[in-house]
C-alpha cells in the first residue's frame, strides 16, 4: 500500500513558479514509476510528467516540456514537480500517482490533489 499526499499548490501570477511535492507513505515507493496529472474544470485528466523508478528517465507532453521538471528523492519517498513560466491554462488540480512505467498509464495509487491557479 502507498498513500500519496500532495502539497505546494496555490495562486500565482502568469510567468511565476511553483514547486509541488508528493509525499508517499509505505516502503514500496522506489518500485513505482511516478507521475503528475492535472484536471481543469470541465476537462478530462491530462498527463503532465512522469519519472522512472530510479529517476533516470523523465517524460513530458509538449504542453509543459521546457517549463516543468519532475524529480524524485527515493530516500525521502517524495516526488516533486517544479513548474516555471506558468500560464493561465496551467490552472487545474494537480495530482500525483504511482503506477506502471513509463508514464503511469495504469495508476495503482493516487493522491487527492492540490489546486494550482494561475492568474493573467
PDB file of C-alpha atoms in Angstrom:
ATOM      1  CA  UNK A   1       0.000   0.000   0.000  1.00  0.00           C
ATOM      2  CA  UNK A   2       1.162   3.503  -0.871  1.00  0.00           C
ATOM      3  CA  UNK A   3      -0.570   6.660   0.275  1.00  0.00           C
ATOM      4  CA  UNK A   4       0.175   9.893  -1.572  1.00  0.00           C
ATOM      5  CA  UNK A   5      -0.271  13.439  -0.278  1.00  0.00           C
ATOM      6  CA  UNK A   6       0.329  16.456  -2.481  1.00  0.00           C
ATOM      7  CA  UNK A   7       1.270  19.941  -1.337  1.00  0.00           C
ATOM      8  CA  UNK A   8       2.618  23.197  -2.698  1.00  0.00           C
ATOM      9  CA  UNK A   9      -0.286  24.419  -4.776  1.00  0.00           C
ATOM     10  CA  UNK A  10      -1.550  27.967  -4.662  1.00  0.00           C
ATOM     11  CA  UNK A  11      -2.259  31.149  -6.551  1.00  0.00           C
ATOM     12  CA  UNK A  12       0.463  32.603  -8.740  1.00  0.00           C
ATOM     13  CA  UNK A  13       0.655  35.207 -11.463  1.00  0.00           C
ATOM     14  CA  UNK A  14       1.397  34.247 -15.028  1.00  0.00           C
ATOM     15  CA  UNK A  15       5.134  33.828 -15.508  1.00  0.00           C
ATOM     16  CA  UNK A  16       5.614  32.733 -11.921  1.00  0.00           C
ATOM     17  CA  UNK A  17       6.763  29.444 -10.456  1.00  0.00           C
ATOM     18  CA  UNK A  18       5.509  26.818  -8.043  1.00  0.00           C
ATOM     19  CA  UNK A  19       7.014  23.620  -6.707  1.00  0.00           C
ATOM     20  CA  UNK A  20       4.652  20.782  -5.924  1.00  0.00           C
ATOM     21  CA  UNK A  21       5.559  17.921  -3.630  1.00  0.00           C
ATOM     22  CA  UNK A  22       4.030  14.483  -3.312  1.00  0.00           C
ATOM     23  CA  UNK A  23       4.921  12.606  -0.143  1.00  0.00           C
ATOM     24  CA  UNK A  24       4.427   8.855  -0.122  1.00  0.00           C
ATOM     25  CA  UNK A  25       3.981   6.515   2.787  1.00  0.00           C
ATOM     26  CA  UNK A  26       4.905   2.864   2.633  1.00  0.00           C
ATOM     27  CA  UNK A  27       8.081   1.007   1.814  1.00  0.00           C
ATOM     28  CA  UNK A  28       7.447   0.383  -1.878  1.00  0.00           C
ATOM     29  CA  UNK A  29       7.826   3.935  -3.216  1.00  0.00           C
ATOM     30  CA  UNK A  30      11.010   3.124  -5.110  1.00  0.00           C
ATOM     31  CA  UNK A  31       9.364   0.284  -7.003  1.00  0.00           C
ATOM     32  CA  UNK A  32       6.889   2.533  -8.816  1.00  0.00           C
ATOM     33  CA  UNK A  33       7.103   4.932 -11.677  1.00  0.00           C
ATOM     34  CA  UNK A  34       5.596   8.230 -10.541  1.00  0.00           C
ATOM     35  CA  UNK A  35       3.570  10.725 -12.468  1.00  0.00           C
ATOM     36  CA  UNK A  36       1.791  14.030 -12.200  1.00  0.00           C
ATOM     37  CA  UNK A  37      -1.601  14.620 -13.768  1.00  0.00           C
ATOM     38  CA  UNK A  38      -3.911  17.610 -13.839  1.00  0.00           C
ATOM     39  CA  UNK A  39      -7.589  18.210 -14.339  1.00  0.00           C
ATOM     40  CA  UNK A  40      -9.163  21.551 -15.095  1.00  0.00           C
ATOM     41  CA  UNK A  41     -12.884  22.197 -14.568  1.00  0.00           C
ATOM     42  CA  UNK A  42     -14.921  20.607 -17.322  1.00  0.00           C
ATOM     43  CA  UNK A  43     -11.918  18.871 -18.842  1.00  0.00           C
ATOM     44  CA  UNK A  44     -10.508  15.373 -18.747  1.00  0.00           C
ATOM     45  CA  UNK A  45      -7.440  14.409 -16.763  1.00  0.00           C
ATOM     46  CA  UNK A  46      -4.216  15.303 -18.548  1.00  0.00           C
ATOM     47  CA  UNK A  47      -0.768  13.753 -18.226  1.00  0.00           C
ATOM     48  CA  UNK A  48       1.815  16.302 -17.054  1.00  0.00           C
ATOM     49  CA  UNK A  49       5.023  14.432 -16.246  1.00  0.00           C
ATOM     50  CA  UNK A  50       6.413  11.046 -15.272  1.00  0.00           C
ATOM     51  CA  UNK A  51       9.643   9.713 -13.856  1.00  0.00           C
ATOM     52  CA  UNK A  52      11.126   6.235 -13.749  1.00  0.00           C
ATOM     53  CA  UNK A  53      11.704   4.246 -10.567  1.00  0.00           C
ATOM     54  CA  UNK A  54      15.312   5.384 -10.174  1.00  0.00           C
ATOM     55  CA  UNK A  55      14.766   8.878 -11.577  1.00  0.00           C
ATOM     56  CA  UNK A  56      16.913   8.237 -14.609  1.00  0.00           C
ATOM     57  CA  UNK A  57      14.190   8.882 -17.186  1.00  0.00           C
ATOM     58  CA  UNK A  58      11.574  11.600 -17.374  1.00  0.00           C
ATOM     59  CA  UNK A  59       8.663  12.183 -19.729  1.00  0.00           C
ATOM     60  CA  UNK A  60       6.636  15.288 -20.586  1.00  0.00           C
ATOM     61  CA  UNK A  61       3.935  16.250 -23.058  1.00  0.00           C
ATOM     62  CA  UNK A  62       4.691  19.125 -25.381  1.00  0.00           C
ATOM     63  CA  UNK A  63       2.385  21.477 -23.434  1.00  0.00           C
ATOM     64  CA  UNK A  64       4.761  21.601 -20.457  1.00  0.00           C
ATOM     65  CA  UNK A  65       8.114  20.450 -21.817  1.00  0.00           C
ATOM     66  CA  UNK A  66      10.799  23.011 -21.067  1.00  0.00           C
ATOM     67  CA  UNK A  67       8.722  24.619 -18.313  1.00  0.00           C
ATOM     68  CA  UNK A  68       8.052  21.745 -15.880  1.00  0.00           C
ATOM     69  CA  UNK A  69      10.596  19.434 -14.273  1.00  0.00           C
ATOM     70  CA  UNK A  70       9.777  16.248 -12.393  1.00  0.00           C
ATOM     71  CA  UNK A  71      12.219  14.771  -9.890  1.00  0.00           C
ATOM     72  CA  UNK A  72      12.159  12.286  -7.060  1.00  0.00           C
ATOM     73  CA  UNK A  73      14.044  11.562  -3.869  1.00  0.00           C
ATOM     74  CA  UNK A  74      13.579   7.891  -3.017  1.00  0.00           C
ATOM     75  CA  UNK A  75      15.294   8.364   0.352  1.00  0.00           C
ATOM     76  CA  UNK A  76      12.553  10.834   1.277  1.00  0.00           C
ATOM     77  CA  UNK A  77       9.726   8.982  -0.514  1.00  0.00           C
ATOM     78  CA  UNK A  78       8.898  12.197  -2.337  1.00  0.00           C
ATOM     79  CA  UNK A  79       8.350  13.270  -5.922  1.00  0.00           C
ATOM     80  CA  UNK A  80       8.437  16.907  -6.989  1.00  0.00           C
ATOM     81  CA  UNK A  81       7.118  18.983  -9.849  1.00  0.00           C
ATOM     82  CA  UNK A  82       8.905  22.271 -10.465  1.00  0.00           C
ATOM     83  CA  UNK A  83       6.708  24.492 -12.613  1.00  0.00           C
ATOM     84  CA  UNK A  84       8.185  27.600 -14.195  1.00  0.00           C
ATOM     85  CA  UNK A  85       6.783  30.220 -16.533  1.00  0.00           C
ATOM     86  CA  UNK A  86       3.268  29.288 -15.533  1.00  0.00           C
ATOM     87  CA  UNK A  87       0.374  30.189 -17.810  1.00  0.00           C
ATOM     88  CA  UNK A  88      -3.335  30.656 -17.048  1.00  0.00           C
ATOM     89  CA  UNK A  89      -4.042  27.439 -18.960  1.00  0.00           C
ATOM     90  CA  UNK A  90      -1.978  25.556 -16.358  1.00  0.00           C
ATOM     91  CA  UNK A  91      -4.753  26.205 -13.828  1.00  0.00           C
ATOM     92  CA  UNK A  92      -6.007  22.832 -12.583  1.00  0.00           C
ATOM     93  CA  UNK A  93      -5.983  20.365  -9.731  1.00  0.00           C
ATOM     94  CA  UNK A  94      -2.655  18.566  -9.819  1.00  0.00           C
ATOM     95  CA  UNK A  95      -2.412  15.009  -8.538  1.00  0.00           C
ATOM     96  CA  UNK A  96       0.424  12.553  -8.271  1.00  0.00           C
ATOM     97  CA  UNK A  97       0.136   8.864  -8.990  1.00  0.00           C
ATOM     98  CA  UNK A  98       2.213   5.723  -8.614  1.00  0.00           C
ATOM     99  CA  UNK A  99       1.943   3.009 -11.200  1.00  0.00           C
ATOM    100  CA  UNK A 100       3.203   1.351 -14.341  1.00  0.00           C
ATOM    101  CA  UNK A 101       6.201   2.594 -16.280  1.00  0.00           C
ATOM    102  CA  UNK A 102       6.947   4.581 -18.209  1.00  0.00           C
ATOM    103  CA  UNK A 103       4.157   7.167 -17.931  1.00  0.00           C
ATOM    104  CA  UNK A 104       1.922   5.672 -15.223  1.00  0.00           C
ATOM    105  CA  UNK A 105      -0.791   4.716 -17.675  1.00  0.00           C
ATOM    106  CA  UNK A 106      -2.010   2.305 -15.003  1.00  0.00           C
ATOM    107  CA  UNK A 107      -2.420   4.207 -11.751  1.00  0.00           C
ATOM    108  CA  UNK A 108      -2.094   1.900  -8.785  1.00  0.00           C
ATOM    109  CA  UNK A 109      -2.252   4.730  -6.241  1.00  0.00           C
ATOM    110  CA  UNK A 110      -3.081   8.414  -6.471  1.00  0.00           C
ATOM    111  CA  UNK A 111      -3.448  11.373  -4.173  1.00  0.00           C
ATOM    112  CA  UNK A 112      -6.240  13.852  -3.550  1.00  0.00           C
ATOM    113  CA  UNK A 113      -4.609  16.653  -5.464  1.00  0.00           C
ATOM    114  CA  UNK A 114      -3.574  20.245  -4.889  1.00  0.00           C
ATOM    115  CA  UNK A 115      -5.061  23.301  -6.595  1.00  0.00           C
ATOM    116  CA  UNK A 116      -2.900  25.449  -8.829  1.00  0.00           C
ATOM    117  CA  UNK A 117      -4.374  28.731 -10.030  1.00  0.00           C
ATOM    118  CA  UNK A 118      -2.513  30.983 -12.449  1.00  0.00           C
ATOM    119  CA  UNK A 119      -3.846  34.495 -12.877  1.00  0.00           C
ATOM    120  CA  UNK A 120      -3.290  36.543 -16.013  1.00  0.00           C
TER     121      UNK A 120
END
